[in-house]
Short mmCIF file of C-alpha atoms in Angstrom, two decimals:
data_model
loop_
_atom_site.label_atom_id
_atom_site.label_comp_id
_atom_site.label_asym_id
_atom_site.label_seq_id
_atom_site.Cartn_x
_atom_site.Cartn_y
_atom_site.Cartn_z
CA UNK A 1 -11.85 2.01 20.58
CA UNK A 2 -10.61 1.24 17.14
CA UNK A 3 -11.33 -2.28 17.30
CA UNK A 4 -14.54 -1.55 18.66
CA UNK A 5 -15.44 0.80 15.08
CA UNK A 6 -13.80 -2.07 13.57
CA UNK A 7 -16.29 -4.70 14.85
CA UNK A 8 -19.33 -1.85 14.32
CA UNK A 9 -18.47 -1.19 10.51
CA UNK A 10 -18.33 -5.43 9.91
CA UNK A 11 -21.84 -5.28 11.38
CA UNK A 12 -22.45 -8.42 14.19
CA UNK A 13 -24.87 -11.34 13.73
CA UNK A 14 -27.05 -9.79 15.91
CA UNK A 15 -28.19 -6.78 13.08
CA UNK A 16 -31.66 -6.88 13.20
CA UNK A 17 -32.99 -8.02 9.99
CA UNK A 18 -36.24 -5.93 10.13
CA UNK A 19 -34.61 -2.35 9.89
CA UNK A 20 -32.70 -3.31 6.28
CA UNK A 21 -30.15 -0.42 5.41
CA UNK A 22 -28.74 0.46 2.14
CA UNK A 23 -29.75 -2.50 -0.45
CA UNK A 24 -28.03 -3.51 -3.19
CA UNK A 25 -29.74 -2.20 -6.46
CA UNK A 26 -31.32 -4.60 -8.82
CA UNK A 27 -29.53 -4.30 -12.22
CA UNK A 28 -29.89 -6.06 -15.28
CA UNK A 29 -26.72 -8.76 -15.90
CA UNK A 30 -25.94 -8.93 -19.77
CA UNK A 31 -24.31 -12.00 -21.03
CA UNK A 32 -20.62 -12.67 -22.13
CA UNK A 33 -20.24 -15.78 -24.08
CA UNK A 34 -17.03 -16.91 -25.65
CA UNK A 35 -17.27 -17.76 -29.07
CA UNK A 36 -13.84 -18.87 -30.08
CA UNK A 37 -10.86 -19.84 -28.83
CA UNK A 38 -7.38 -19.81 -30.59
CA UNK A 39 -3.94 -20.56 -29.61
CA UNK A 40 -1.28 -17.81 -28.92
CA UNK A 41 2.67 -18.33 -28.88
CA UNK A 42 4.16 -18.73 -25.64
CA UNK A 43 5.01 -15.71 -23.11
CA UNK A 44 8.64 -14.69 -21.89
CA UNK A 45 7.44 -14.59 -18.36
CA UNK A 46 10.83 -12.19 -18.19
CA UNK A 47 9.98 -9.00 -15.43
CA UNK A 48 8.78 -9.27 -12.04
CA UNK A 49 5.18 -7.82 -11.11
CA UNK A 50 4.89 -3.81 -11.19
CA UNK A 51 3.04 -2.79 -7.59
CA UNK A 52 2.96 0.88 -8.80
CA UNK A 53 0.92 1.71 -11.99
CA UNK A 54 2.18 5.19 -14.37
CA UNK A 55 -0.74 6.42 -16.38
CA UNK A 56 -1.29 10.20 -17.75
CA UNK A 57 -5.02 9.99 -17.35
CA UNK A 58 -6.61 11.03 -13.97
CA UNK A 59 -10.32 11.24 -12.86
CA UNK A 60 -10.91 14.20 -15.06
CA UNK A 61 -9.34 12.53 -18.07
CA UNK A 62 -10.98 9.43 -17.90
CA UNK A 63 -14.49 11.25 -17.56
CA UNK A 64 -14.46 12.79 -20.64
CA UNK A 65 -13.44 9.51 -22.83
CA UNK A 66 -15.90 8.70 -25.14
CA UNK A 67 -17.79 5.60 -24.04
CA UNK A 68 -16.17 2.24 -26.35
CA UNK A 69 -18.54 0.99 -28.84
CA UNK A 70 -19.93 -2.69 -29.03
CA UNK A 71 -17.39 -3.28 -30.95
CA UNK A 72 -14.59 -2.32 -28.45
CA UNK A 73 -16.62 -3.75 -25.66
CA UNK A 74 -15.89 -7.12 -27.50
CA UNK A 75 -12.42 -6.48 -27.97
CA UNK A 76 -11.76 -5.46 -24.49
CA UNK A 77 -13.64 -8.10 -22.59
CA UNK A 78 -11.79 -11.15 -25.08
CA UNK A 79 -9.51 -12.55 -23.10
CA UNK A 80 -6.25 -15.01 -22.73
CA UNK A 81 -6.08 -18.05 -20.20
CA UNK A 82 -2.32 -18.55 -19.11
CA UNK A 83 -2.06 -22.65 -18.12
CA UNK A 84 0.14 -24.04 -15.74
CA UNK A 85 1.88 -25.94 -18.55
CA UNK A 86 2.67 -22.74 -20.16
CA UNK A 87 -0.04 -22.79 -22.67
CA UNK A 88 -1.30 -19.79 -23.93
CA UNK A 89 -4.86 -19.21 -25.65
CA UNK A 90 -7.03 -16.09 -26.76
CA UNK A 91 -10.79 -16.43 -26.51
CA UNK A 92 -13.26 -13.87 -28.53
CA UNK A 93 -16.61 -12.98 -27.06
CA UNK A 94 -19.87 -12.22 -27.67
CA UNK A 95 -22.15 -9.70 -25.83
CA UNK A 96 -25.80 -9.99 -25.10
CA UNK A 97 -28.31 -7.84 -23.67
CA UNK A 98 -26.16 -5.02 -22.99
CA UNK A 99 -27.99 -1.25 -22.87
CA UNK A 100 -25.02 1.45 -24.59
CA UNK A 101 -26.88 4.20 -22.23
CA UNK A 102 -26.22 2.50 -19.02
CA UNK A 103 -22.59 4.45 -19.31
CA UNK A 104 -23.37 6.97 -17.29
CA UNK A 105 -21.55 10.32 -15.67
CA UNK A 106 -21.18 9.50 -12.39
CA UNK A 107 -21.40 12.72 -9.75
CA UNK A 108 -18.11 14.28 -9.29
CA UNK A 109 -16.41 13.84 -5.98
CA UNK A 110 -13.06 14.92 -4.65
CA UNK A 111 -9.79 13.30 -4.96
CA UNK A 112 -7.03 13.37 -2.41
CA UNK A 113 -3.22 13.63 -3.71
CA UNK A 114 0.35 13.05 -2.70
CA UNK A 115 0.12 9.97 -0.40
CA UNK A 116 -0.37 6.45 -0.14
CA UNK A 117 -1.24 7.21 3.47
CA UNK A 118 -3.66 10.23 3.94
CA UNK A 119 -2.68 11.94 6.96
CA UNK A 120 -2.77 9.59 10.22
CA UNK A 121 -2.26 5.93 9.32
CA UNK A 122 -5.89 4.34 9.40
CA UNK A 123 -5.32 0.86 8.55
CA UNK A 124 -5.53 -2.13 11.28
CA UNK A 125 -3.81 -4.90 11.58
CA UNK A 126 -5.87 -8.13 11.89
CA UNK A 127 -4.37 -10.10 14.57
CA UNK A 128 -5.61 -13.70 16.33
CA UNK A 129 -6.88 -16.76 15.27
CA UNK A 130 -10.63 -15.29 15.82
CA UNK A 131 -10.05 -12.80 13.19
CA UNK A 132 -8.12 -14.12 10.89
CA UNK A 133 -9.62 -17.52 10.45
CA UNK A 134 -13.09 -16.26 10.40
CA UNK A 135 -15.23 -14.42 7.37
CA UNK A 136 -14.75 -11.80 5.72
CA UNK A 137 -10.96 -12.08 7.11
CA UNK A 138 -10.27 -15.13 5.67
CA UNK A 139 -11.52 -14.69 2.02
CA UNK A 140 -8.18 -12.70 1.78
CA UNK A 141 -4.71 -14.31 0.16
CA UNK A 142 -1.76 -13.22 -1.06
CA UNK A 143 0.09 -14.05 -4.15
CA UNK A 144 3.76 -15.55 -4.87
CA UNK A 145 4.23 -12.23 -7.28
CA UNK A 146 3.53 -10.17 -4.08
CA UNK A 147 0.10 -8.77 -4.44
CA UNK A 148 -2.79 -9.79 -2.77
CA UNK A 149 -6.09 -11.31 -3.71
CA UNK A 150 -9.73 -12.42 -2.65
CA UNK A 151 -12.10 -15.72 -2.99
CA UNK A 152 -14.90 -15.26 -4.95
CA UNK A 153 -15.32 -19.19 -5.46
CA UNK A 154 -14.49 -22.89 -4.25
CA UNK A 155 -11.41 -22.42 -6.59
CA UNK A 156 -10.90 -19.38 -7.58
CA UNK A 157 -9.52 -16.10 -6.64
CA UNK A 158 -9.85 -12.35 -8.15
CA UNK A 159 -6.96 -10.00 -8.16
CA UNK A 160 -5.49 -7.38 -10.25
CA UNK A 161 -4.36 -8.02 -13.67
CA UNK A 162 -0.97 -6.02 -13.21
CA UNK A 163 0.00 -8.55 -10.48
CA UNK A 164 0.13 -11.49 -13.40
CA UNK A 165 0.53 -9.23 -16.44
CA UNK A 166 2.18 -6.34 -17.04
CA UNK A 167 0.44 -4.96 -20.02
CA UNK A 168 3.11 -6.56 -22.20
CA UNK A 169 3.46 -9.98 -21.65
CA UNK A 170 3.01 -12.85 -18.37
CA UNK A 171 5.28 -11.47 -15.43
CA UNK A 172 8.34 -13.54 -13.62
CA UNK A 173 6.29 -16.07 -11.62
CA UNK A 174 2.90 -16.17 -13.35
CA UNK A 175 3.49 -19.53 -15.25
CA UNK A 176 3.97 -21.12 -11.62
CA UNK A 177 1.45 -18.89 -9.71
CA UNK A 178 0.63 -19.70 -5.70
CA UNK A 179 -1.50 -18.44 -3.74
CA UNK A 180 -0.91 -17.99 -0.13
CA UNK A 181 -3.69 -18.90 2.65
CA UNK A 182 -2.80 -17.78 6.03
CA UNK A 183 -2.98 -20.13 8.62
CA UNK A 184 -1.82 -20.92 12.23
CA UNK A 185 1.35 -22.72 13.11
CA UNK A 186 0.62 -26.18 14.41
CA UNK A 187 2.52 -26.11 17.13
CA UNK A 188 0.54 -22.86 18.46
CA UNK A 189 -3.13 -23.79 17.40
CA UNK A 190 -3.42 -25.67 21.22
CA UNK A 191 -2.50 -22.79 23.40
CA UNK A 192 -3.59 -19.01 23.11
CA UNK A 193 -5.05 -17.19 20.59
CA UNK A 194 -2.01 -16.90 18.73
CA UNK A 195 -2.07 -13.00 18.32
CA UNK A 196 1.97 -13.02 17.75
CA UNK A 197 3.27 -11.92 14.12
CA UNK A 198 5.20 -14.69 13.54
CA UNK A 199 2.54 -17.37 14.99
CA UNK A 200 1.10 -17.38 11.26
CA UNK A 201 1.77 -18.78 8.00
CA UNK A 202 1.23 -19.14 4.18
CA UNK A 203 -0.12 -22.60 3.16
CA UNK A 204 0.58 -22.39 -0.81
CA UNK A 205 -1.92 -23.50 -4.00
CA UNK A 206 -0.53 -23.61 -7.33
CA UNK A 207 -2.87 -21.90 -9.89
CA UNK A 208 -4.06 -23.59 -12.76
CA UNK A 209 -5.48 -21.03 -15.06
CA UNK A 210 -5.24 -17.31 -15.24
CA UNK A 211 -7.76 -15.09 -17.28
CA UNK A 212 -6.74 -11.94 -18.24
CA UNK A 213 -9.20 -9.48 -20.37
CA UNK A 214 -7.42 -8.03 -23.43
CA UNK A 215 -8.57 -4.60 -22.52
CA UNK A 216 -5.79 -4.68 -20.00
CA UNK A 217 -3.21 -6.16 -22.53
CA UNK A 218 -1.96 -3.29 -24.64
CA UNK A 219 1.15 -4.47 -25.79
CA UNK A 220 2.63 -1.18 -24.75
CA UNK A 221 4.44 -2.50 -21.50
CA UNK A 222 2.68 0.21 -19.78
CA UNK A 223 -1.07 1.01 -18.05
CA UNK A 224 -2.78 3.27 -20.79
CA UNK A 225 -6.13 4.68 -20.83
CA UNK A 226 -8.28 2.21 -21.41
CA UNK A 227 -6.01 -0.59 -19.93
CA UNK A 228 -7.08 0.82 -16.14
CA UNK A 229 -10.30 0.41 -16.67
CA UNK A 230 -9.50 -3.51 -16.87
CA UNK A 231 -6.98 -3.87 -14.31
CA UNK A 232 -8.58 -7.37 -12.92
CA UNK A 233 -7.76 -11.44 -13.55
CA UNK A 234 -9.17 -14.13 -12.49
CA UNK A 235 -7.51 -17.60 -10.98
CA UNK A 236 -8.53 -20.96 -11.09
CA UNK A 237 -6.49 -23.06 -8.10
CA UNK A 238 -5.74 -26.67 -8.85
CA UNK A 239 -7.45 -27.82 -5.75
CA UNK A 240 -10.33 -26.25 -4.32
CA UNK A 241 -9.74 -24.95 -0.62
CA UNK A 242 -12.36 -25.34 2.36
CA UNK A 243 -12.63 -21.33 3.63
CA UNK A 244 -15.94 -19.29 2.35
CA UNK A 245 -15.67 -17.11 -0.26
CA UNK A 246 -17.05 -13.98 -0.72
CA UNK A 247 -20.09 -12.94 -3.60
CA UNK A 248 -19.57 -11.06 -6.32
CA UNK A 249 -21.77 -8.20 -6.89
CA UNK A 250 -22.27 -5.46 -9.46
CA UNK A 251 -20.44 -2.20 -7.94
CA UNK A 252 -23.06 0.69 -7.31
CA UNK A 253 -22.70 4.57 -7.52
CA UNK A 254 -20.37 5.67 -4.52
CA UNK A 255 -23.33 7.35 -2.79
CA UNK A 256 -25.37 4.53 -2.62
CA UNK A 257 -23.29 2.74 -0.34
CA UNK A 258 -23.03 2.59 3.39
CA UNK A 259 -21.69 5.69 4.54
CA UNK A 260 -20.36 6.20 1.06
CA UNK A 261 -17.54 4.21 2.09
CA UNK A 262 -15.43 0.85 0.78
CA UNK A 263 -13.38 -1.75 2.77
CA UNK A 264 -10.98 -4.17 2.09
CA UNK A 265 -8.24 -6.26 3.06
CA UNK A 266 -4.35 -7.15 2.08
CA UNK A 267 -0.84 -7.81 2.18
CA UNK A 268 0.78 -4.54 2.41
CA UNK A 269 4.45 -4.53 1.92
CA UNK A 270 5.26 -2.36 5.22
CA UNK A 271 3.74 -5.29 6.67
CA UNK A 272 4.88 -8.85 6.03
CA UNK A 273 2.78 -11.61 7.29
CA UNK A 274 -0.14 -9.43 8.47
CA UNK A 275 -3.39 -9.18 7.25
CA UNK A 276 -4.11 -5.34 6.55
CA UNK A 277 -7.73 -4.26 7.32
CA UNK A 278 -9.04 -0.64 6.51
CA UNK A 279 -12.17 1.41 5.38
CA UNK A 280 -12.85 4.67 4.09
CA UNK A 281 -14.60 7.16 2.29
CA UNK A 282 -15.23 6.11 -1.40
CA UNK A 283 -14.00 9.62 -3.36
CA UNK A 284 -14.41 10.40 -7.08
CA UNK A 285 -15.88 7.71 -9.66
CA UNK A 286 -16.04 7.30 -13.32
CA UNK A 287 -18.01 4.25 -14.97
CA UNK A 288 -14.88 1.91 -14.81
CA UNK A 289 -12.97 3.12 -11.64
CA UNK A 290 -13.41 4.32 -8.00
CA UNK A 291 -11.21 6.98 -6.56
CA UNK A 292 -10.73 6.85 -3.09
CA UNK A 293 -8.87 7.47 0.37
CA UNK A 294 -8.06 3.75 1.65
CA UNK A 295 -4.29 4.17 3.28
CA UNK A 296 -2.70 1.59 1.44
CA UNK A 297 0.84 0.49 0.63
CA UNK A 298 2.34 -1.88 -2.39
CA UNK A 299 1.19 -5.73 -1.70
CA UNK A 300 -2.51 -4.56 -1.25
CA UNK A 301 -2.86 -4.23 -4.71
CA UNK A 302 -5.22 -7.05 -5.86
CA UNK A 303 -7.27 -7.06 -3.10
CA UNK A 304 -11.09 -7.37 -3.20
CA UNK A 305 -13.16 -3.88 -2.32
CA UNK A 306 -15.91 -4.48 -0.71
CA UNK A 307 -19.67 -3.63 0.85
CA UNK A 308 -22.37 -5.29 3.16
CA UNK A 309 -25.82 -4.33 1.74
CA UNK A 310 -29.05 -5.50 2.36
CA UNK A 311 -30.67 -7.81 -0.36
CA UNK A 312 -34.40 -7.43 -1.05
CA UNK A 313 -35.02 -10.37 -2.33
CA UNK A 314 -33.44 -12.42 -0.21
CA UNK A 315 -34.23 -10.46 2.77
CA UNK A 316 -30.43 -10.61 4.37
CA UNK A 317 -27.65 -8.87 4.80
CA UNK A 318 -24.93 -9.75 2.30
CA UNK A 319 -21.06 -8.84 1.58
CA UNK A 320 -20.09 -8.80 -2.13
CA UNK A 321 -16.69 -7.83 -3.75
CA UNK A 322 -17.65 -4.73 -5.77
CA UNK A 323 -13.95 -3.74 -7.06
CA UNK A 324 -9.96 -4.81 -7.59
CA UNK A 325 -7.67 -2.66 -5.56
CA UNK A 326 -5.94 -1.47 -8.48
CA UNK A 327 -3.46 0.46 -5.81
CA UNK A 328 -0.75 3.70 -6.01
CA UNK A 329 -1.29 5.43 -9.01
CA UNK A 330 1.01 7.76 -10.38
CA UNK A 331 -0.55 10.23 -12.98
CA UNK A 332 1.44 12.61 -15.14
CA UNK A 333 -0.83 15.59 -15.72
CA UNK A 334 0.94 18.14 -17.63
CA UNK A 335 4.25 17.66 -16.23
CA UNK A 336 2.75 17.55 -12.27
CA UNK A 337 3.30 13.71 -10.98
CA UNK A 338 -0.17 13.15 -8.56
CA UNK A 339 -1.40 10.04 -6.94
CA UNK A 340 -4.45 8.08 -6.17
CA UNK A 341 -5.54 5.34 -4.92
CA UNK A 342 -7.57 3.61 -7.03
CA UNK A 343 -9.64 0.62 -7.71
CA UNK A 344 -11.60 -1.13 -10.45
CA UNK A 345 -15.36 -1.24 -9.70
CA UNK A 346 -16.84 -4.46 -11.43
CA UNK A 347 -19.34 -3.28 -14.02
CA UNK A 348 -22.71 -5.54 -15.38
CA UNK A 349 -20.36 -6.66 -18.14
CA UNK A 350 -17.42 -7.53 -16.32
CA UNK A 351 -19.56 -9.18 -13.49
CA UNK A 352 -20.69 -11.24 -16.48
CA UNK A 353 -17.80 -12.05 -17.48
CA UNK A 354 -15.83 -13.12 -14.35
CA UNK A 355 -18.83 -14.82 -13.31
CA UNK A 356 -19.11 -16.98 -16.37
CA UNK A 357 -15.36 -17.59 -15.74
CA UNK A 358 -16.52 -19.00 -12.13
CA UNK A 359 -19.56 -21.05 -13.07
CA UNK A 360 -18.74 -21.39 -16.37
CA UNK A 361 -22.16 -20.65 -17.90
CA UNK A 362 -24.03 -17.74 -17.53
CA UNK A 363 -27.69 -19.49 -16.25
CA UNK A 364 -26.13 -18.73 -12.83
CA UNK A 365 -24.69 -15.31 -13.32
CA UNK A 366 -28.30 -13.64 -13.85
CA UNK A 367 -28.12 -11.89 -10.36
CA UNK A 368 -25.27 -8.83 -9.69
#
């Protein structure tokens, strides 16, 4: 039964094309264009990745921020490139067509507290060549710092900016960054469907560049405020790889999507070497982050959220990454440690942004 709601929530080949569902909205894509780039002394690449995030600002803090001005949106969405060779460089931006009122209140939901996993486990894991070989399975990866990530392009892969950067400087392992694609032993590829845990493995890429927005680096060694909001970084492989990736797409509001829920898939911790499928309810919102009730455990974080929507204009049904898995969140309000779950829902200007990173112009980033 659960792998039969499992195969009903992917939606088969066979969905009939005339009775579209929820569609993705049409929303105007402003432009982020670098202006200048400058170079930046060398990181310590000293401490390992942080899988749990600290913050004092919840849901309710976070909605009652003032919204940045033009002026901070430039400042936030700048951004470093980490090279391979250890390089370091800080790029300033420009921003284009952008409407100040499209920050919006989104409608209040509820938040759940107190556990990664929310009453009875719900996750699944993805087992068999079938599965894990196959779209939207294997747009998933996992990274040598121990988070996970999805492909968004021929060479690249999006995942959470904590997993390179720690708000401080470039973590243990980021200057010689792999990425992990899982694939079947070839000595059991001829016989079976090789559903066995240990009857995968990793084949490792070495990354070439890493983006990082600045509104993530705070130079407080910490997640603060603002820095959640920009928990995401983008990877450029050395070689491209031969799976299909997955779109990118503007997140909408948490009621216009199926069901009102989110999916995604990772690397949990409690888990090594299996791919970690679950879905859920999508919970409380702000402009910047989506609250919600995914069971998840450390090594997910990174991962791509995302939704199967009908598109209008193309007339077909399409999966986009909407949102980083930002992961277990521990707030301090007043004293009272809470958790969340949380992710980072990719907004007009950071689909700009990342997509400009991908296709490196912005002719071809018109569409969200």
């Amino acid at each position: 039964m659960a792998l039969l709601a499992l195969l009903l929530l992917l939606g088969s080949a066979s969905a009939s094309a005339s009775a579209p569902g929820p569609q993705w909205p049409l929303q105007r894509v402003p432009v982020v264009w670098p202006q200048r780039t400058e170079e930046r002394p060398a990181p310590h690449f000293l401490r390992p990745a942080q899988l749990e995030l600290n913050s004092s600002c919840g849901p309710e803090c976070h909605k009652q921020a003032p919204a940045p001005s033009y002026w901070d949106l430039r400042q936030f969405l700048s951004y470093e490139t980490l090279h391979s060779s250890g390089q370091l460089t800080e790029t300033a931006v420009g921003i284009y067509g952008f409407d100040a009122d499209a920050f919006y209140t989104p409608p209040a939901g509820r938040s759940r507290h107190r556990r990664q996993i929310f009453g009875p486990d719900g996750r699944f894991s993805i087992v068999g060549q079938d599965f894990l070989m196959n779209y939207p399975f294997s747009t998933a990866v996992k990274l040598s710092t121990g988070c996970s990530g999805t492909l968004v392009g021929d060479r690249h892969v999006l995942t959470a900016a904590h997993c390179v950067h720690d708000g401080k400087n470039y973590v243990k392992g980021a200057q010689r960054l792999r990425v992990g694609f899982l694939k079947p032993r070839q000595k059991e590829t001829s016989g079976g469907n090789g559903t066995g845990p240990g009857k995968m493995k990793f084949q490792w890429i070495r990354v070439k560049r890493t983006h990082v927005p600045k509104g993530w680096i705070t130079n407080t060694g910490s997640a603060n405020d603002i820095g959640m909001d920009y928990d995401y970084a983008l990877l450029e492989l050395k070689k491209a790889h031969k799976r299909r990736h997955m779109k990118l797409g503007i997140s909408p509001a948490a009621k216009q999507l199926p069901g009102k829920r989110v999916q995604f898939s990772g690397f949990d911790n409690d888990r090594p070497g299996q791919l970690v499928y679950r879905f859920c309810e999508a919970g409380d919102e702000t402009y910047d982050l989506l609250y919600q009730h995914c069971d998840a455990q450390p090594g997910a974080s990174g991962s791509g959220v995302y939704a199967r929507m009908w598109n209008r204009r193309r007339r077909r049904w399409e999966r986009k990454v909407i949102g980083i898995f930002s992961g277990h969140q521990w707030v301090d309000l007043s004293g009272t440690p809470q958790e969340f779950n949380v992710a980072v829902r990719i907004t007009p200007l950071k689909f700009a942004q990342i997509c400009y990173w991908i296709k490196g112009n912005y002719v071809d980033c018109r569409e969200g």
